[in-house]
Structures are given as structure tokens and as C-alpha cells.
PDB file of C-alpha atoms and ligand atoms in Angstrom:
ATOM      1  CA  MET O  56      -8.347   5.813   0.739  1.00 91.00           C
ATOM      2  CA  ASP O  57      -9.694   6.038  -2.777  1.00 94.00           C
ATOM      3  CA  ILE O  58      -8.115   3.935  -5.540  1.00 97.00           C
ATOM      4  CA  GLN O  59     -10.161   5.244  -8.468  1.00 98.00           C
ATOM      5  CA  GLY O  60      -8.321   7.576 -10.811  1.00 98.00           C
ATOM      6  CA  LYS O  61      -4.946   6.958  -9.165  1.00 98.00           C
ATOM      7  CA  THR O  62      -1.566   6.376 -10.803  1.00 98.00           C
ATOM      8  CA  VAL O  63       0.259   3.434  -9.237  1.00 98.00           C
ATOM      9  CA  LEU O  64       3.504   1.484  -9.459  1.00 99.00           C
ATOM     10  CA  VAL O  65       3.599  -2.246  -8.670  1.00 99.00           C
ATOM     11  CA  THR O  66       7.039  -3.877  -8.378  1.00 99.00           C
ATOM     12  CA  GLY O  67       7.366  -7.560  -9.290  1.00 98.00           C
ATOM     13  CA  ALA O  68       4.237  -7.269 -11.441  1.00 99.00           C
ATOM     14  CA  ASN O  69       5.023 -10.074 -13.887  1.00 98.00           C
ATOM     15  CA  ARG O  70       3.634 -12.972 -11.814  1.00 98.00           C
ATOM     16  CA  GLY O  71       2.116 -14.056  -8.508  1.00 98.00           C
ATOM     17  CA  ILE O  72       0.515 -11.486  -6.227  1.00 99.00           C
ATOM     18  CA  GLY O  73       2.000  -8.603  -8.260  1.00 99.00           C
ATOM     19  CA  ALA O  74       0.252  -9.632 -11.483  1.00 99.00           C
ATOM     20  CA  ALA O  75      -2.988 -10.258  -9.540  1.00 99.00           C
ATOM     21  CA  LEU O  76      -2.684  -6.772  -8.009  1.00 99.00           C
ATOM     22  CA  VAL O  77      -2.372  -5.217 -11.467  1.00 99.00           C
ATOM     23  CA  ARG O  78      -5.553  -6.992 -12.623  1.00 98.00           C
ATOM     24  CA  ALA O  79      -7.451  -6.065  -9.435  1.00 98.00           C
ATOM     25  CA  LEU O  80      -6.317  -2.421  -9.639  1.00 98.00           C
ATOM     26  CA  LEU O  81      -7.560  -2.239 -13.238  1.00 98.00           C
ATOM     27  CA  LYS O  82     -10.956  -3.569 -12.093  1.00 98.00           C
ATOM     28  CA  ASN O  83     -11.019  -0.966  -9.329  1.00 98.00           C
ATOM     29  CA  GLY O  84     -10.689   1.989 -11.705  1.00 98.00           C
ATOM     30  CA  VAL O  85      -7.090   3.182 -11.447  1.00 98.00           C
ATOM     31  CA  LYS O  86      -6.001   5.706 -14.077  1.00 98.00           C
ATOM     32  CA  LYS O  87      -2.563   4.300 -14.848  1.00 98.00           C
ATOM     33  CA  ILE O  88      -0.379   1.391 -13.700  1.00 98.00           C
ATOM     34  CA  TYR O  89       3.352   1.183 -14.052  1.00 98.00           C
ATOM     35  CA  ALA O  90       4.026  -2.566 -14.007  1.00 99.00           C
ATOM     36  CA  GLY O  91       7.555  -3.093 -12.720  1.00 98.00           C
ATOM     37  CA  ALA O  92       9.580  -6.151 -13.665  1.00 98.00           C
ATOM     38  CA  ARG O  93      13.234  -7.113 -13.704  1.00 98.00           C
ATOM     39  CA  ASN O  94      12.647  -8.219 -17.262  1.00 98.00           C
ATOM     40  CA  PRO O  95       9.670  -6.358 -18.798  1.00 98.00           C
ATOM     41  CA  SER O  96       9.329  -8.994 -21.554  1.00 98.00           C
ATOM     42  CA  SER O  97       8.210 -11.395 -18.782  1.00 98.00           C
ATOM     43  CA  LEU O  98       5.116  -9.256 -18.081  1.00 98.00           C
ATOM     44  CA  PRO O  99       1.842 -10.856 -19.191  1.00 98.00           C
ATOM     45  CA  ASP O 100      -0.363  -9.012 -21.656  1.00 98.00           C
ATOM     46  CA  PHE O 101      -2.799  -7.333 -19.251  1.00 98.00           C
ATOM     47  CA  GLY O 102      -4.933  -6.332 -22.248  1.00 98.00           C
ATOM     48  CA  ASP O 103      -5.380  -2.754 -21.045  1.00 98.00           C
ATOM     49  CA  ASP O 104      -3.612   0.355 -22.289  1.00 98.00           C
ATOM     50  CA  ARG O 105      -3.576   1.822 -18.776  1.00 98.00           C
ATOM     51  CA  VAL O 106      -0.629  -0.540 -18.077  1.00 98.00           C
ATOM     52  CA  THR O 107       2.902   0.670 -18.882  1.00 98.00           C
ATOM     53  CA  PRO O 108       5.816  -1.743 -18.408  1.00 98.00           C
ATOM     54  CA  VAL O 109       8.805  -0.427 -16.497  1.00 98.00           C
ATOM     55  CA  GLN O 110      12.138  -2.114 -15.896  1.00 98.00           C
ATOM     56  CA  ILE O 111      13.016  -2.262 -12.178  1.00 98.00           C
ATOM     57  CA  ASP O 112      15.301  -4.656 -10.375  1.00 98.00           C
ATOM     58  CA  VAL O 113      14.941  -3.555  -6.752  1.00 99.00           C
ATOM     59  CA  THR O 114      18.554  -4.490  -6.015  1.00 98.00           C
ATOM     60  CA  GLN O 115      19.809  -2.040  -8.679  1.00 98.00           C
ATOM     61  CA  PRO O 116      19.761   1.655  -7.672  1.00 98.00           C
ATOM     62  CA  ALA O 117      20.436   2.677 -11.293  1.00 98.00           C
ATOM     63  CA  ASP O 118      17.231   0.890 -12.461  1.00 97.00           C
ATOM     64  CA  ILE O 119      15.209   2.442  -9.662  1.00 98.00           C
ATOM     65  CA  ASN O 120      16.438   5.979 -10.333  1.00 98.00           C
ATOM     66  CA  ALA O 121      15.945   5.634 -14.091  1.00 98.00           C
ATOM     67  CA  ALA O 122      12.374   4.416 -13.504  1.00 98.00           C
ATOM     68  CA  ALA O 123      11.625   7.256 -11.081  1.00 98.00           C
ATOM     69  CA  ASN O 124      12.923   9.838 -13.584  1.00 98.00           C
ATOM     70  CA  LYS O 125      10.862   8.302 -16.377  1.00 97.00           C
ATOM     71  CA  ILE O 126       7.639   8.007 -14.341  1.00 98.00           C
ATOM     72  CA  GLY O 127       7.670  11.480 -12.779  1.00 97.00           C
ATOM     73  CA  ALA O 128       4.671  11.183 -10.412  1.00 97.00           C
ATOM     74  CA  ILE O 129       2.598   8.451  -8.758  1.00 98.00           C
ATOM     75  CA  ASP O 130      -0.103   8.295  -6.073  1.00 98.00           C
ATOM     76  CA  ILE O 131       0.405   4.762  -4.726  1.00 98.00           C
ATOM     77  CA  LEU O 132       3.527   2.592  -4.541  1.00 99.00           C
ATOM     78  CA  PHE O 133       3.093  -1.173  -4.144  1.00 99.00           C
ATOM     79  CA  ASN O 134       6.365  -2.662  -2.867  1.00 99.00           C
ATOM     80  CA  ASN O 135       5.550  -6.216  -3.880  1.00 98.00           C
ATOM     81  CA  ALA O 136       8.826  -7.672  -5.278  1.00 99.00           C
ATOM     82  CA  GLY O 137      10.183 -10.377  -3.015  1.00 98.00           C
ATOM     83  CA  ILE O 138      12.128 -13.625  -2.804  1.00 98.00           C
ATOM     84  CA  MET O 139      12.121 -16.436  -0.268  1.00 97.00           C
ATOM     85  CA  THR O 140      15.068 -18.677   0.578  1.00 96.00           C
ATOM     86  CA  PHE O 141      13.831 -21.997   1.879  1.00 93.00           C
ATOM     87  CA  ALA O 142      16.214 -22.407   4.847  1.00 89.00           C
ATOM     88  CA  ASN O 143      16.430 -21.621   8.524  1.00 92.00           C
ATOM     89  CA  VAL O 144      18.810 -19.083  10.031  1.00 94.00           C
ATOM     90  CA  LEU O 145      21.191 -21.743  11.361  1.00 94.00           C
ATOM     91  CA  SER O 146      21.606 -23.616   8.063  1.00 93.00           C
ATOM     92  CA  ALA O 147      21.300 -20.805   5.499  1.00 94.00           C
ATOM     93  CA  SER O 148      24.498 -19.496   3.930  1.00 96.00           C
ATOM     94  CA  SER O 149      25.471 -15.848   4.367  1.00 97.00           C
ATOM     95  CA  ALA O 150      24.721 -15.369   0.669  1.00 97.00           C
ATOM     96  CA  GLU O 151      21.169 -16.732   1.095  1.00 97.00           C
ATOM     97  CA  LEU O 152      20.523 -14.598   4.172  1.00 97.00           C
ATOM     98  CA  ALA O 153      21.903 -11.541   2.375  1.00 98.00           C
ATOM     99  CA  ALA O 154      19.829 -12.178  -0.773  1.00 98.00           C
ATOM    100  CA  ASP O 155      16.559 -12.184   1.206  1.00 98.00           C
ATOM    101  CA  MET O 156      17.590  -8.980   2.967  1.00 98.00           C
ATOM    102  CA  ASP O 157      18.748  -7.320  -0.253  1.00 98.00           C
ATOM    103  CA  VAL O 158      15.449  -7.826  -2.099  1.00 98.00           C
ATOM    104  CA  ASN O 159      12.850  -7.838   0.682  1.00 98.00           C
ATOM    105  CA  TYR O 160      14.278  -5.221   3.054  1.00 98.00           C
ATOM    106  CA  TYR O 161      16.869  -3.026   1.302  1.00 98.00           C
ATOM    107  CA  GLY O 162      15.044  -3.351  -2.040  1.00 98.00           C
ATOM    108  CA  THR O 163      11.803  -2.049  -0.570  1.00 99.00           C
ATOM    109  CA  ILE O 164      13.614   0.811   1.147  1.00 98.00           C
ATOM    110  CA  ARG O 165      15.521   1.745  -2.036  1.00 98.00           C
ATOM    111  CA  VAL O 166      12.303   1.939  -4.049  1.00 99.00           C
ATOM    112  CA  THR O 167      10.490   3.826  -1.284  1.00 99.00           C
ATOM    113  CA  GLN O 168      13.262   6.414  -0.974  1.00 98.00           C
ATOM    114  CA  ALA O 169      13.214   7.013  -4.738  1.00 98.00           C
ATOM    115  CA  PHE O 170       9.421   7.143  -5.153  1.00 98.00           C
ATOM    116  CA  VAL O 171       8.187   8.991  -2.047  1.00 98.00           C
ATOM    117  CA  PRO O 172       9.203  12.342  -3.614  1.00 98.00           C
ATOM    118  CA  LEU O 173       7.012  11.431  -6.615  1.00 98.00           C
ATOM    119  CA  ILE O 174       4.046  10.805  -4.288  1.00 98.00           C
ATOM    120  CA  GLU O 175       4.743  14.077  -2.473  1.00 98.00           C
ATOM    121  CA  LYS O 176       4.464  15.884  -5.817  1.00 96.00           C
ATOM    122  CA  GLN O 177       0.848  14.694  -5.999  1.00 97.00           C
ATOM    123  CA  GLY O 178       0.128  16.148  -2.555  1.00 97.00           C
ATOM    124  CA  GLY O 179       0.002  12.739  -0.860  1.00 98.00           C
ATOM    125  CA  GLY O 180      -0.951   9.126  -1.488  1.00 98.00           C
ATOM    126  CA  ALA O 181       0.156   5.760  -0.151  1.00 98.00           C
ATOM    127  CA  VAL O 182       2.952   3.223   0.176  1.00 99.00           C
ATOM    128  CA  VAL O 183       1.894  -0.431   0.413  1.00 99.00           C
ATOM    129  CA  ASN O 184       4.502  -2.915   1.648  1.00 99.00           C
ATOM    130  CA  LEU O 185       4.074  -6.661   1.115  1.00 99.00           C
ATOM    131  CA  VAL O 186       5.394  -7.946   4.421  1.00 99.00           C
ATOM    132  CA  SER O 187       4.240 -11.441   5.513  1.00 98.00           C
ATOM    133  CA  ILE O 188       2.647 -13.153   8.485  1.00 98.00           C
ATOM    134  CA  ALA O 189       6.147 -14.697   8.755  1.00 98.00           C
ATOM    135  CA  GLY O 190       7.468 -11.197   9.504  1.00 98.00           C
ATOM    136  CA  LEU O 191       5.607 -11.293  12.839  1.00 98.00           C
ATOM    137  CA  ALA O 192       7.085 -14.610  14.017  1.00 98.00           C
ATOM    138  CA  PRO O 193       9.316 -17.121  12.207  1.00 97.00           C
ATOM    139  CA  PRO O 194       8.203 -20.425  10.686  1.00 96.00           C
ATOM    140  CA  THR O 195      11.407 -22.462  11.191  1.00 93.00           C
ATOM    141  CA  VAL O 196      11.883 -23.636   7.587  1.00 94.00           C
ATOM    142  CA  ILE O 197      11.918 -20.087   6.204  1.00 95.00           C
ATOM    143  CA  SER O 198      13.388 -18.187   9.138  1.00 95.00           C
ATOM    144  CA  GLY O 199      15.996 -16.289   7.097  1.00 96.00           C
ATOM    145  CA  TYR O 200      13.167 -14.941   4.935  1.00 97.00           C
ATOM    146  CA  SER O 201      11.191 -14.205   8.119  1.00 98.00           C
ATOM    147  CA  ALA O 202      14.050 -12.103   9.473  1.00 98.00           C
ATOM    148  CA  SER O 203      14.048 -10.007   6.280  1.00 98.00           C
ATOM    149  CA  LYS O 204      10.292  -9.534   6.618  1.00 98.00           C
ATOM    150  CA  ALA O 205      10.592  -8.676  10.333  1.00 98.00           C
ATOM    151  CA  ALA O 206      13.062  -5.954   9.291  1.00 98.00           C
ATOM    152  CA  LEU O 207      10.576  -4.833   6.668  1.00 99.00           C
ATOM    153  CA  PHE O 208       7.776  -4.765   9.263  1.00 98.00           C
ATOM    154  CA  SER O 209       9.862  -2.416  11.396  1.00 98.00           C
ATOM    155  CA  ALA O 210      10.725  -0.266   8.364  1.00 98.00           C
ATOM    156  CA  THR O 211       7.027  -0.132   7.466  1.00 99.00           C
ATOM    157  CA  GLN O 212       6.157   1.219  10.906  1.00 98.00           C
ATOM    158  CA  ALA O 213       9.025   3.741  10.721  1.00 98.00           C
ATOM    159  CA  THR O 214       7.986   4.841   7.225  1.00 98.00           C
ATOM    160  CA  ARG O 215       4.426   5.373   8.440  1.00 98.00           C
ATOM    161  CA  THR O 216       5.633   7.663  11.219  1.00 98.00           C
ATOM    162  CA  ALA O 217       8.007   9.545   8.898  1.00 98.00           C
ATOM    163  CA  LEU O 218       5.335  10.161   6.240  1.00 98.00           C
ATOM    164  CA  LYS O 219       2.387  10.981   8.465  1.00 95.00           C
ATOM    165  CA  SER O 220       2.859  14.733   8.139  1.00 96.00           C
ATOM    166  CA  LYS O 221       3.163  14.395   4.345  1.00 97.00           C
ATOM    167  CA  ASN O 222      -0.313  12.964   3.814  1.00 97.00           C
ATOM    168  CA  ILE O 223       1.135   9.618   2.715  1.00 98.00           C
ATOM    169  CA  ALA O 224      -0.541   6.571   4.274  1.00 98.00           C
ATOM    170  CA  VAL O 225       1.581   3.468   4.790  1.00 98.00           C
ATOM    171  CA  PHE O 226      -0.046   0.032   4.656  1.00 99.00           C
ATOM    172  CA  GLY O 227       1.558  -3.209   5.812  1.00 99.00           C
ATOM    173  CA  VAL O 228       0.232  -6.376   4.164  1.00 99.00           C
ATOM    174  CA  PHE O 229       0.768  -9.644   6.054  1.00 98.00           C
ATOM    175  CA  PRO O 230      -0.271 -12.562   3.822  1.00 98.00           C
ATOM    176  CA  GLY O 231      -0.314 -16.157   4.939  1.00 98.00           C
ATOM    177  CA  PRO O 232       0.365 -18.901   2.343  1.00 98.00           C
ATOM    178  CA  ILE O 233      -0.636 -17.744  -1.159  1.00 98.00           C
ATOM    179  CA  ASP O 234      -0.551 -20.049  -4.181  1.00 98.00           C
ATOM    180  CA  THR O 235       2.395 -18.583  -6.112  1.00 98.00           C
ATOM    181  CA  ASP O 236       5.854 -19.771  -7.192  1.00 98.00           C
ATOM    182  CA  LEU O 237       7.349 -18.283  -4.008  1.00 98.00           C
ATOM    183  CA  ALA O 238       5.325 -20.626  -1.775  1.00 97.00           C
ATOM    184  CA  LYS O 239       5.459 -23.733  -3.970  1.00 96.00           C
ATOM    185  CA  ASN O 240       7.588 -25.701  -1.456  1.00 91.00           C
ATOM    186  CA  LEU O 241       5.260 -24.992   1.470  1.00 92.00           C
ATOM    187  CA  PRO O 242       2.868 -27.941   1.960  1.00 90.00           C
ATOM    188  CA  LEU O 243       0.021 -25.799   3.315  1.00 93.00           C
ATOM    189  CA  ASP O 244      -3.482 -24.777   2.267  1.00 95.00           C
ATOM    190  CA  LYS O 245      -3.069 -21.655   0.171  1.00 98.00           C
ATOM    191  CA  ALA O 246      -5.340 -18.835  -0.908  1.00 98.00           C
ATOM    192  CA  SER O 247      -5.274 -17.661  -4.515  1.00 98.00           C
ATOM    193  CA  PRO O 248      -3.302 -14.538  -5.461  1.00 98.00           C
ATOM    194  CA  GLU O 249      -6.562 -13.100  -6.837  1.00 98.00           C
ATOM    195  CA  ILE O 250      -8.268 -13.336  -3.409  1.00 98.00           C
ATOM    196  CA  ALA O 251      -5.195 -11.807  -1.764  1.00 98.00           C
ATOM    197  CA  ALA O 252      -5.092  -8.933  -4.266  1.00 98.00           C
ATOM    198  CA  GLU O 253      -8.816  -8.147  -3.899  1.00 98.00           C
ATOM    199  CA  ASN O 254      -8.514  -8.130  -0.103  1.00 98.00           C
ATOM    200  CA  ILE O 255      -5.407  -5.920  -0.226  1.00 98.00           C
ATOM    201  CA  ILE O 256      -7.353  -3.359  -2.252  1.00 98.00           C
ATOM    202  CA  LYS O 257     -10.383  -3.626   0.049  1.00 98.00           C
ATOM    203  CA  GLY O 258      -8.062  -3.029   3.024  1.00 98.00           C
ATOM    204  CA  ILE O 259      -6.548   0.063   1.421  1.00 98.00           C
ATOM    205  CA  ILE O 260      -9.976   1.476   0.544  1.00 98.00           C
ATOM    206  CA  ALA O 261     -11.104   0.827   4.143  1.00 98.00           C
ATOM    207  CA  GLY O 262      -7.955   2.553   5.463  1.00 98.00           C
ATOM    208  CA  ARG O 263      -6.725  -0.483   7.449  1.00 98.00           C
ATOM    209  CA  GLU O 264      -3.023   0.059   8.195  1.00 98.00           C
ATOM    210  CA  ASP O 265      -2.408  -3.674   8.781  1.00 98.00           C
ATOM    211  CA  ILE O 266      -3.982  -5.886   6.123  1.00 98.00           C
ATOM    212  CA  TYR O 267      -4.381  -9.677   6.509  1.00 98.00           C
ATOM    213  CA  PRO O 268      -5.581 -10.654   3.025  1.00 98.00           C
ATOM    214  CA  ASP O 269      -6.381 -14.391   3.257  1.00 98.00           C
ATOM    215  CA  PRO O 270      -8.137 -16.785   5.661  1.00 98.00           C
ATOM    216  CA  THR O 271      -4.926 -18.066   7.331  1.00 97.00           C
ATOM    217  CA  SER O 272      -3.442 -14.637   8.007  1.00 98.00           C
ATOM    218  CA  ASP O 273      -6.836 -13.326   9.073  1.00 98.00           C
ATOM    219  CA  GLN O 274      -7.061 -16.114  11.674  1.00 97.00           C
ATOM    220  CA  LEU O 275      -3.448 -15.739  12.838  1.00 97.00           C
ATOM    221  CA  SER O 276      -3.824 -11.962  13.188  1.00 98.00           C
ATOM    222  CA  GLY O 277      -6.197 -12.667  16.096  1.00 97.00           C
ATOM    223  CA  LEU O 278      -3.497 -14.702  17.830  1.00 97.00           C
ATOM    224  CA  TRP O 279      -0.829 -12.071  17.087  1.00 97.00           C
ATOM    225  CA  ASN O 280      -2.980  -9.240  18.424  1.00 97.00           C
ATOM    226  CA  SER O 281      -3.968 -11.071  21.602  1.00 97.00           C
ATOM    227  CA  ASN O 282      -0.756 -13.005  22.295  1.00 97.00           C
ATOM    228  CA  PRO O 283       2.380 -12.394  20.167  1.00 97.00           C
ATOM    229  CA  LYS O 284       4.232 -15.194  22.008  1.00 98.00           C
ATOM    230  CA  GLY O 285       1.410 -17.516  20.966  1.00 97.00           C
ATOM    231  CA  LEU O 286       2.202 -16.898  17.284  1.00 97.00           C
ATOM    232  CA  GLU O 287       5.873 -17.744  17.917  1.00 97.00           C
ATOM    233  CA  GLN O 288       4.768 -20.979  19.613  1.00 97.00           C
ATOM    234  CA  PHE O 289       2.287 -21.759  16.821  1.00 97.00           C
ATOM    235  CA  PHE O 290       5.053 -21.602  14.193  1.00 96.00           C
ATOM    236  CA  ALA O 291       7.545 -23.446  16.440  1.00 95.00           C
ATOM    237  CA  ASN O 292       5.039 -26.313  16.793  1.00 95.00           C
ATOM    238  CA  MET O 293       4.778 -26.553  12.982  1.00 91.00           C
ATOM    239  CA  GLY O 294       8.464 -27.650  12.955  1.00 80.00           C
TER     240      GLY O 294
HETATM  241  N1  LIG D  99       3.174 -16.333  -1.722  1.00 93.53           N
HETATM  242  C1  LIG D  99       3.105 -16.242  -0.410  1.00 93.53           C
HETATM  243  O1  LIG D  99       2.739 -17.212   0.295  1.00 93.53           O
HETATM  244  C2  LIG D  99       3.455 -14.955   0.284  1.00 93.53           C
HETATM  245  C3  LIG D  99       3.160 -14.852   1.658  1.00 93.53           C
HETATM  246  C4  LIG D  99       3.511 -13.690   2.334  1.00 93.53           C
HETATM  247  C5  LIG D  99       4.109 -12.647   1.650  1.00 93.53           C
HETATM  248  N2  LIG D  99       4.370 -12.760   0.305  1.00 93.53           N
HETATM  249  C6  LIG D  99       5.056 -11.645  -0.338  1.00 93.53           C
HETATM  250  O2  LIG D  99       4.317 -11.208  -1.456  1.00 93.53           O
HETATM  251  C7  LIG D  99       5.202 -10.655  -2.420  1.00 93.53           C
HETATM  252  C8  LIG D  99       4.929 -11.291  -3.776  1.00 93.53           C
HETATM  253  O3  LIG D  99       5.238 -12.672  -3.670  1.00 93.53           O
HETATM  254  P1  LIG D  99       4.622 -13.774  -4.623  1.00 93.53           P
HETATM  255  O4  LIG D  99       4.096 -14.839  -3.759  1.00 93.53           O
HETATM  256  O5  LIG D  99       3.767 -13.180  -5.665  1.00 93.53           O
HETATM  257  O6  LIG D  99       5.978 -14.356  -5.261  1.00 93.53           O
HETATM  258  P2  LIG D  99       6.395 -14.781  -6.743  1.00 93.53           P
HETATM  259  O7  LIG D  99       5.242 -15.346  -7.469  1.00 93.53           O
HETATM  260  O8  LIG D  99       7.625 -15.584  -6.563  1.00 93.53           O
HETATM  261  O9  LIG D  99       6.749 -13.369  -7.416  1.00 93.53           O
HETATM  262  C9  LIG D  99       7.808 -12.622  -6.910  1.00 93.53           C
HETATM  263  C10 LIG D  99       7.932 -11.375  -7.756  1.00 93.53           C
HETATM  264  O10 LIG D  99       9.016 -10.590  -7.248  1.00 93.53           O
HETATM  265  C11 LIG D  99       9.883 -10.304  -8.331  1.00 93.53           C
HETATM  266  N3  LIG D  99      11.256 -10.093  -7.921  1.00 93.53           N
HETATM  267  C12 LIG D  99      12.098 -10.952  -7.278  1.00 93.53           C
HETATM  268  N4  LIG D  99      13.306 -10.389  -7.112  1.00 93.53           N
HETATM  269  C13 LIG D  99      13.224  -9.159  -7.657  1.00 93.53           C
HETATM  270  C14 LIG D  99      14.121  -8.085  -7.809  1.00 93.53           C
HETATM  271  N5  LIG D  99      15.394  -8.164  -7.379  1.00 93.53           N
HETATM  272  N6  LIG D  99      13.690  -6.946  -8.401  1.00 93.53           N
HETATM  273  C15 LIG D  99      12.418  -6.848  -8.855  1.00 93.53           C
HETATM  274  N7  LIG D  99      11.524  -7.827  -8.787  1.00 93.53           N
HETATM  275  C16 LIG D  99      11.926  -8.968  -8.179  1.00 93.53           C
HETATM  276  C17 LIG D  99       9.758 -11.514  -9.256  1.00 93.53           C
HETATM  277  O11 LIG D  99      10.271 -11.186 -10.521  1.00 93.53           O
HETATM  278  P3  LIG D  99      11.026 -12.316 -11.453  1.00 93.53           P
HETATM  279  O12 LIG D  99       9.941 -13.041 -12.170  1.00 93.53           O
HETATM  280  O13 LIG D  99      11.902 -11.496 -12.335  1.00 93.53           O
HETATM  281  O14 LIG D  99      11.790 -13.210 -10.515  1.00 93.53           O
HETATM  282  C18 LIG D  99       8.251 -11.706  -9.212  1.00 93.53           C
HETATM  283  O15 LIG D  99       7.625 -10.770 -10.040  1.00 93.53           O
HETATM  284  C19 LIG D  99       6.621 -10.908  -1.910  1.00 93.53           C
HETATM  285  O16 LIG D  99       7.105  -9.748  -1.273  1.00 93.53           O
HETATM  286  C20 LIG D  99       6.418 -12.014  -0.898  1.00 93.53           C
HETATM  287  O17 LIG D  99       7.416 -12.054   0.083  1.00 93.53           O
HETATM  288  C21 LIG D  99       4.060 -13.880  -0.386  1.00 93.53           C
END
């Protein structure tokens, strides 16, 4: 789908992949970007008057509804906000497991429910969900996070089906390790958020429903598509 001339919302736009997405969207000719952040004063100066800060904590329905009322209409929603607890499902506390679910799964659904009517007003558009390669099979050390992303993967598929007749495309993005604060404890080779953002936009323009935006996820997507059990075993062997 076309990006040029579109009005978009990016959640979690103050750093990491979200901030890189804002910069890449500006380069790709969007008309307007609502840059969502829990604390708008944490947003960098993007140096472009097409960017409007908007306060959204995805765990707070009141924030989400206030933002939707203020914004009025968008073409593309980027559900990017996310957190990652560094723990496996057998050692994580209930609070840690719940926090990952609240932001990554329920948060994305809350924002989608509030903003889909604004996309419908435009006659169609897109929802882009930042899932993770870890949503397809669980790396042990982050398996609580993986469960929240597996739930999000399922919700992404369900959202796609639900919105098909409304001319709203739904993209799932499945990054591997990207060099942001979220992944700082993962001792792996990482792609830059700028590369990830550019490839996410290329994937949307090409109309690819499942986007693997970095070399690691691109490689692992081959394993996932040919042998899902193989991806489980690959992560299990990482320890
Ligand atoms: N980095 C990776 O290796 C990787 C791999 C696969 C998928 N992803 C996914 O990509 C997305 C972006 O991650 P990232 O790597 O850019 O992480 P990051 O640098 O840690 O940034 C996370 C962003 O999410 C925001 N956020 C967290 N909780 C929020 C909430 N309750 N409401 C609104 N915003 C909230 C943060 O805002 P604050 O500054 O206010 O905390 C920040 O803007 C996430 O969904 C993540 O799961 C990342």
C-alpha cells in the first residue's frame, strides 16, 4: 500500500524502533505523524512540523480515548509500544507476566479498538503490529514476553480477518534482535532500528502481510515457514 500523503499514529515513538519509524515515515512522504508517548516531553525533536506529539500510555483507556477524540482520523496505525521482561515463564512473577501482557497484548488491542473507527472514516488504511520473531516460538530467557507476543500474533491474524471487508490491511512485523534499550540484555548480533524501520516500510509498500525486517528474522522466517518445530528447537538450543 502507499505511504505517501498518509496520516499515521506511531505508539512508543520516543525511542527505539518507534522513533526510527517516525524518521523513516517522514522520509517516505507521509502527510502527518502523531507521535505517541507516555510522556510527550521524552519525544526527540524530529525537526519536522508534520510531527504532532500525543500523550498515550497504552495501558490507560482514558489516554487512548482522549487521543482518539483529539486526532479524529488516521490512515495507518503503528502499534509499536512494547516492554520485555527478562525472565522465563517458570521464574517470572505473576506481576511480570501480567505487565508484558498488559502492554504488548491488551495495550495493542485497546489502541486498535479505539483507532480502527478513525481509519474506517478515511475509507480504509492499515494497522501495523510490532510482534516479534519470539512470538512464533519462545527463546527461554524471555518466554513470558514471548507468550505476550504469541497472543499478539494470534490477535493480529484475527484482526486481519475482521477488517478485511473494511479495506483495512493488517501487517504483522516479526523483528529479530534490534539494537534498542529493550534488547540491551540480549548478547546477540543486532540490526539497527533504522534498518528495521526502513524494511518495515518497504514491506508495507510491497503489501507483505508478514514482515521480517532484519537479517536474523529474515533467516529464521525460512525455518518457521518450512518447519515451525525447527524454530522451537532452534530457540531451545540457545538455552
Ligand atoms: N528490540 C528488539 O530486539 C525487538 C525485537 C522484536 C520486537 N520488538 C518490538 O518492537 C517494539 C519496539 O521496541 P523497541 O525495541 O523499540 O523498544 P524500546 O526502545 O524499549 O522502546 C519501547 C517503546 O515502547 C514504549 N512503551 C512502553 N510501555 C508503554 C506504555 N505502557 N504505553 C505507551 N508506550 C509504552 C516506550 O516508552 P517509554 O520511553 O515511556 O518507556 C518506548 O517508546 C516493541 O513492541 C517490541 O516488543 C523489538
